[in-house]
Amino acid sequence: MPADPQNEPPCGPRHVAIIMDGNGRWAEARGRPRLYGHHAGARRVREVVEACPGLGIKYLTIFAFSTENWKRTQVEVAGLMSLFKRYIIKETRTLAQNGIRVRFIGDRVRLDAKLIELMDTLERETANNDLVHLTVALNYGGRDEVARATKRLARDVAAGNLRPEDVDEETLPRYLDTRVLPDPDLVIRTSGEARISNFLLWQSAYSEYEFIDTLWPDFTAAELERLCKSFGSRERRFGAVPA
Ligand code: FPP
């Protein structure tokens, strides 16, 4: 019997990671403060999460705040932190009821106690969900993550739980913030910049990249679908020669 395309498993990416860039420029183009763009960007997150099940995306990882973002003005940093709190308070129930499992990656040390408490609650309230795994990178930097992982690994060696000669490519990922996640298949960066800006450095070694001009607040589920289809039509060889 010929395969029914309606029933075929999606051949698009299973794990999509997004660098959501361009909020500031989007706001400035409208003569509004940068935070106006971040609020518009936050609304896009919901649309993209909702599109995931239909596109076969099981894992979505989004870059919300980098270890370098503290260098922004105090007004912008404080505004973003308060946006994250409000977003979590507003969305926890919907995410929990819609099968979304939320995790945070990044270093929590510089975050305020109230935000950490909200992050913990959201993780706990969604811990039994499995439809889509949404990971939010908050105070995240790829180099910082590898450094923190190495510190934990070194402690295990010092404690006699791990032998240096047993450390290989399989060992380090078990100490990364992303240890329970598969590597991203597709990394998207919006707003026309072709950089990875310290995002998922170890994990994206074999990921496909899409750098698109759209500013994050203009990004739509339709554009995500287009990128997923284009991913499905490419051949990934992981360094091997085609058969
Ligand atoms: C980059 O745009 C965006 C950020 C640093 C923040 C990303 C945050 C959001 C989209 C808010 C919502 C997130 C969650 C998880 C609710 P930019 O400010 O660097 O833009 P620019 O390059 O145009 O200045």
Tab-separated table of C-alpha atoms and ligand atoms in Angstrom:
chain	number	residue	atom	x	y	z
A	1	MET	CA	0.000	0.000	0.000
A	2	PRO	CA	1.458	3.435	-0.841
A	3	ALA	CA	2.402	5.503	2.200
A	4	ASP	CA	-0.206	8.061	3.200
A	5	PRO	CA	1.711	11.348	3.620
A	6	GLN	CA	-0.908	12.464	6.180
A	7	ASN	CA	0.097	9.610	8.483
A	8	GLU	CA	3.845	9.670	7.953
A	9	PRO	CA	5.960	10.731	10.893
A	10	PRO	CA	7.292	14.271	10.392
A	11	CYS	CA	10.825	14.265	8.989
A	12	GLY	CA	11.555	17.743	10.264
A	13	PRO	CA	13.688	18.648	13.268
A	14	ARG	CA	12.871	17.026	16.605
A	15	HIS	CA	14.782	19.644	18.595
A	16	VAL	CA	14.716	23.288	17.499
A	17	ALA	CA	16.747	25.931	19.317
A	18	ILE	CA	16.116	29.639	18.732
A	19	ILE	CA	18.192	32.773	19.305
A	20	MET	CA	15.348	35.287	19.537
A	21	ASP	CA	17.080	38.438	18.285
A	22	GLY	CA	15.812	41.792	17.068
A	23	ASN	CA	13.352	42.915	19.748
A	24	GLY	CA	15.242	46.163	20.333
A	25	ARG	CA	15.391	47.105	16.640
A	26	TRP	CA	11.735	46.187	16.183
A	27	ALA	CA	10.781	48.616	18.963
A	28	GLU	CA	13.175	51.349	17.827
A	29	ALA	CA	11.693	51.169	14.301
A	30	ARG	CA	8.365	52.067	15.919
A	31	GLY	CA	9.830	54.858	18.041
A	32	ARG	CA	9.171	52.859	21.200
A	33	PRO	CA	11.457	51.827	24.087
A	34	ARG	CA	13.347	48.548	23.734
A	35	LEU	CA	11.228	46.873	26.406
A	36	TYR	CA	8.193	47.303	24.174
A	37	GLY	CA	9.980	44.989	21.735
A	38	HIS	CA	10.738	42.440	24.445
A	39	HIS	CA	7.051	42.330	25.398
A	40	ALA	CA	6.106	41.787	21.749
A	41	GLY	CA	8.795	39.072	21.606
A	42	ALA	CA	7.327	37.323	24.637
A	43	ARG	CA	3.962	37.082	22.857
A	44	ARG	CA	5.688	35.286	19.958
A	45	VAL	CA	6.995	32.622	22.308
A	46	ARG	CA	3.466	31.398	22.936
A	47	GLU	CA	2.643	31.163	19.210
A	48	VAL	CA	5.814	29.198	18.531
A	49	VAL	CA	5.300	26.794	21.456
A	50	GLU	CA	1.728	26.149	20.311
A	51	ALA	CA	2.928	25.310	16.791
A	52	CYS	CA	5.439	22.678	17.956
A	53	PRO	CA	3.221	19.574	18.300
A	54	GLY	CA	1.812	20.018	14.776
A	55	LEU	CA	5.307	20.307	13.334
A	56	GLY	CA	6.674	17.265	15.146
A	57	ILE	CA	8.937	19.411	17.327
A	58	LYS	CA	9.355	17.621	20.643
A	59	TYR	CA	12.048	19.893	22.081
A	60	LEU	CA	12.163	23.681	21.812
A	61	THR	CA	15.010	25.611	23.425
A	62	ILE	CA	14.922	29.410	23.483
A	63	PHE	CA	17.631	31.918	24.410
A	64	ALA	CA	15.949	34.423	26.730
A	65	PHE	CA	18.898	36.066	28.513
A	66	SER	CA	22.619	35.533	28.037
A	67	THR	CA	25.484	35.856	30.518
A	68	GLU	CA	26.511	38.895	28.425
A	69	ASN	CA	23.084	40.585	28.618
A	70	TRP	CA	23.892	41.979	32.089
A	71	LYS	CA	25.962	44.612	30.241
A	72	ARG	CA	22.735	46.280	29.016
A	73	THR	CA	21.350	49.311	30.828
A	74	GLN	CA	19.991	48.775	34.309
A	75	VAL	CA	16.534	49.775	33.044
A	76	GLU	CA	16.551	47.122	30.309
A	77	VAL	CA	17.924	44.357	32.583
A	78	ALA	CA	15.386	45.131	35.328
A	79	GLY	CA	12.604	45.321	32.738
A	80	LEU	CA	13.551	41.930	31.292
A	81	MET	CA	13.718	40.318	34.749
A	82	SER	CA	10.292	41.658	35.611
A	83	LEU	CA	8.983	40.495	32.199
A	84	PHE	CA	10.236	36.952	32.924
A	85	LYS	CA	8.461	36.965	36.306
A	86	ARG	CA	5.202	38.247	34.856
A	87	TYR	CA	5.399	35.798	31.974
A	88	ILE	CA	5.876	32.815	34.293
A	89	ILE	CA	3.018	33.921	36.563
A	90	LYS	CA	0.721	34.442	33.578
A	91	GLU	CA	1.615	31.294	31.630
A	92	THR	CA	2.184	28.606	34.288
A	93	ARG	CA	-1.384	27.293	34.254
A	94	THR	CA	-1.704	27.205	30.450
A	95	LEU	CA	1.660	25.502	30.024
A	96	ALA	CA	0.828	22.923	32.704
A	97	GLN	CA	-2.598	22.190	31.184
A	98	ASN	CA	-1.304	21.925	27.631
A	99	GLY	CA	1.292	19.237	28.146
A	100	ILE	CA	4.355	21.495	28.028
A	101	ARG	CA	7.268	20.533	30.240
A	102	VAL	CA	9.370	23.575	31.081
A	103	ARG	CA	13.015	23.544	32.151
A	104	PHE	CA	15.496	26.355	32.684
A	105	ILE	CA	19.177	26.183	31.822
A	106	GLY	CA	21.878	28.668	32.778
A	107	ASP	CA	23.442	29.817	36.016
A	108	ARG	CA	20.898	30.877	38.639
A	109	VAL	CA	23.385	32.580	40.971
A	110	ARG	CA	22.795	36.135	39.709
A	111	LEU	CA	19.012	35.812	39.491
A	112	ASP	CA	16.824	37.200	42.248
A	113	ALA	CA	15.168	34.905	44.779
A	114	LYS	CA	11.612	35.617	43.607
A	115	LEU	CA	12.439	34.746	39.993
A	116	ILE	CA	14.199	31.530	41.067
A	117	GLU	CA	11.153	30.558	43.127
A	118	LEU	CA	8.846	31.098	40.117
A	119	MET	CA	11.194	29.089	37.871
A	120	ASP	CA	11.230	26.222	40.394
A	121	THR	CA	7.425	26.272	40.632
A	122	LEU	CA	6.985	26.226	36.851
A	123	GLU	CA	9.434	23.329	36.510
A	124	ARG	CA	7.655	21.433	39.274
A	125	GLU	CA	4.118	22.096	37.977
A	126	THR	CA	4.999	20.871	34.500
A	127	ALA	CA	7.301	17.992	35.513
A	128	ASN	CA	4.870	15.258	34.428
A	129	ASN	CA	4.214	16.716	30.970
A	130	ASP	CA	5.701	15.224	27.834
A	131	LEU	CA	4.016	16.750	24.762
A	132	VAL	CA	6.675	19.420	24.186
A	133	HIS	CA	9.820	20.020	26.234
A	134	LEU	CA	10.386	23.775	26.390
A	135	THR	CA	13.802	24.800	27.698
A	136	VAL	CA	14.419	28.442	28.518
A	137	ALA	CA	18.042	29.582	28.627
A	138	LEU	CA	18.213	32.297	31.280
A	139	ASN	CA	21.548	33.769	32.365
A	140	TYR	CA	22.980	31.194	29.990
A	141	GLY	CA	26.310	31.179	28.174
A	142	GLY	CA	27.778	28.157	26.404
A	143	ARG	CA	31.303	28.735	27.715
A	144	ASP	CA	29.993	29.362	31.221
A	145	GLU	CA	28.005	26.114	31.014
A	146	VAL	CA	31.074	24.119	29.906
A	147	ALA	CA	33.151	25.729	32.678
A	148	ARG	CA	30.520	24.876	35.327
A	149	ALA	CA	30.245	21.331	33.950
A	150	THR	CA	34.018	20.907	34.061
A	151	LYS	CA	34.053	22.081	37.675
A	152	ARG	CA	31.484	19.429	38.602
A	153	LEU	CA	33.381	16.779	36.653
A	154	ALA	CA	36.659	17.751	38.374
A	155	ARG	CA	34.954	17.418	41.751
A	156	ASP	CA	33.883	13.875	40.852
A	157	VAL	CA	37.467	13.044	39.835
A	158	ALA	CA	38.814	14.543	43.091
A	159	ALA	CA	36.273	12.532	45.086
A	160	GLY	CA	37.362	9.324	43.346
A	161	ASN	CA	34.007	8.813	41.577
A	162	LEU	CA	35.462	9.212	38.067
A	163	ARG	CA	38.833	8.222	36.578
A	164	PRO	CA	40.493	10.833	34.281
A	165	GLU	CA	41.173	8.088	31.691
A	166	ASP	CA	37.411	7.396	31.508
A	167	VAL	CA	36.558	10.977	30.480
A	168	ASP	CA	35.452	11.043	26.831
A	169	GLU	CA	32.865	12.747	24.576
A	170	GLU	CA	30.080	10.901	26.366
A	171	THR	CA	31.177	12.033	29.820
A	172	LEU	CA	31.119	15.833	29.631
A	173	PRO	CA	27.528	16.143	28.314
A	174	ARG	CA	26.356	14.347	31.442
A	175	TYR	CA	27.535	17.384	33.440
A	176	LEU	CA	26.006	20.038	31.155
A	177	ASP	CA	22.753	21.870	32.024
A	178	THR	CA	21.207	20.118	29.009
A	179	ARG	CA	22.106	16.597	30.179
A	180	VAL	CA	18.553	15.251	29.754
A	181	LEU	CA	18.008	16.825	26.301
A	182	PRO	CA	18.982	15.591	22.839
A	183	ASP	CA	21.277	17.868	20.813
A	184	PRO	CA	19.441	20.459	18.692
A	185	ASP	CA	18.828	19.452	15.084
A	186	LEU	CA	18.136	22.992	13.920
A	187	VAL	CA	19.299	26.312	15.387
A	188	ILE	CA	17.489	29.424	14.161
A	189	ARG	CA	18.684	32.986	14.679
A	190	THR	CA	16.397	35.840	13.760
A	191	SER	CA	17.237	39.449	12.830
A	192	GLY	CA	19.918	38.978	10.182
A	193	GLU	CA	22.937	38.408	12.434
A	194	ALA	CA	25.005	35.341	11.495
A	195	ARG	CA	26.545	34.558	14.891
A	196	ILE	CA	25.847	31.902	17.494
A	197	SER	CA	26.640	34.212	20.433
A	198	ASN	CA	27.707	31.559	22.926
A	199	PHE	CA	24.492	29.500	22.555
A	200	LEU	CA	24.644	25.694	23.016
A	201	LEU	CA	28.292	25.548	21.942
A	202	TRP	CA	28.894	21.894	22.732
A	203	GLN	CA	25.416	20.709	21.782
A	204	SER	CA	25.206	22.318	18.329
A	205	ALA	CA	28.374	20.726	16.899
A	206	TYR	CA	26.301	18.995	14.160
A	207	SER	CA	23.196	21.204	14.096
A	208	GLU	CA	21.882	22.845	10.959
A	209	TYR	CA	21.751	26.649	11.171
A	210	GLU	CA	19.209	29.069	9.759
A	211	PHE	CA	19.987	32.772	9.949
A	212	ILE	CA	16.898	34.672	8.873
A	213	ASP	CA	16.239	38.404	8.494
A	214	THR	CA	12.900	38.483	10.335
A	215	LEU	CA	13.028	40.351	13.650
A	216	TRP	CA	11.871	38.115	16.495
A	217	PRO	CA	8.564	39.961	17.203
A	218	ASP	CA	7.612	39.367	13.538
A	219	PHE	CA	8.467	35.645	13.576
A	220	THR	CA	5.427	33.426	12.949
A	221	ALA	CA	4.423	29.780	13.161
A	222	ALA	CA	4.233	29.823	9.335
A	223	GLU	CA	7.901	30.801	9.119
A	224	LEU	CA	8.821	28.065	11.575
A	225	GLU	CA	6.949	25.586	9.409
A	226	ARG	CA	8.859	26.748	6.315
A	227	LEU	CA	12.198	26.291	8.109
A	228	CYS	CA	11.190	22.834	9.341
A	229	LYS	CA	10.246	21.771	5.807
A	230	SER	CA	13.512	23.062	4.434
A	231	PHE	CA	15.361	21.138	7.167
A	232	GLY	CA	13.508	17.948	6.185
A	233	SER	CA	14.702	18.244	2.607
A	234	ARG	CA	18.390	18.490	3.557
A	235	GLU	CA	20.732	15.585	4.066
A	236	ARG	CA	22.667	15.490	7.333
A	237	ARG	CA	25.827	13.453	7.133
A	238	PHE	CA	27.493	14.051	10.522
A	239	GLY	CA	30.890	14.047	8.835
A	240	ALA	CA	30.310	10.818	6.895
A	241	VAL	CA	30.454	10.251	3.116
A	242	PRO	CA	26.991	9.771	1.506
A	243	ALA	CA	26.137	6.123	0.836
B	1	FPP	C1	17.288	39.935	21.787
B	1	FPP	O1	16.828	41.089	21.140
B	1	FPP	C2	16.389	39.503	22.794
B	1	FPP	C3	16.660	39.370	24.136
B	1	FPP	C4	17.954	39.657	24.749
B	1	FPP	C5	15.640	38.934	25.055
B	1	FPP	C6	14.781	37.801	24.592
B	1	FPP	C7	13.588	37.853	25.391
B	1	FPP	C8	12.335	37.712	24.940
B	1	FPP	C9	11.934	37.363	23.579
B	1	FPP	C10	11.292	37.936	25.924
B	1	FPP	C11	10.465	36.776	26.236
B	1	FPP	C12	11.101	35.561	26.688
B	1	FPP	C13	10.460	34.707	27.481
B	1	FPP	C14	11.049	33.396	27.818
B	1	FPP	C15	9.152	35.041	28.038
B	1	FPP	P1	17.723	42.369	21.222
B	1	FPP	O2	17.304	43.174	22.385
B	1	FPP	O3	19.181	41.985	21.250
B	1	FPP	O4	17.388	43.087	19.888
B	1	FPP	P2	18.356	44.033	19.034
B	1	FPP	O5	19.470	43.160	18.535
B	1	FPP	O6	17.461	44.515	17.952
B	1	FPP	O7	18.827	45.121	19.931
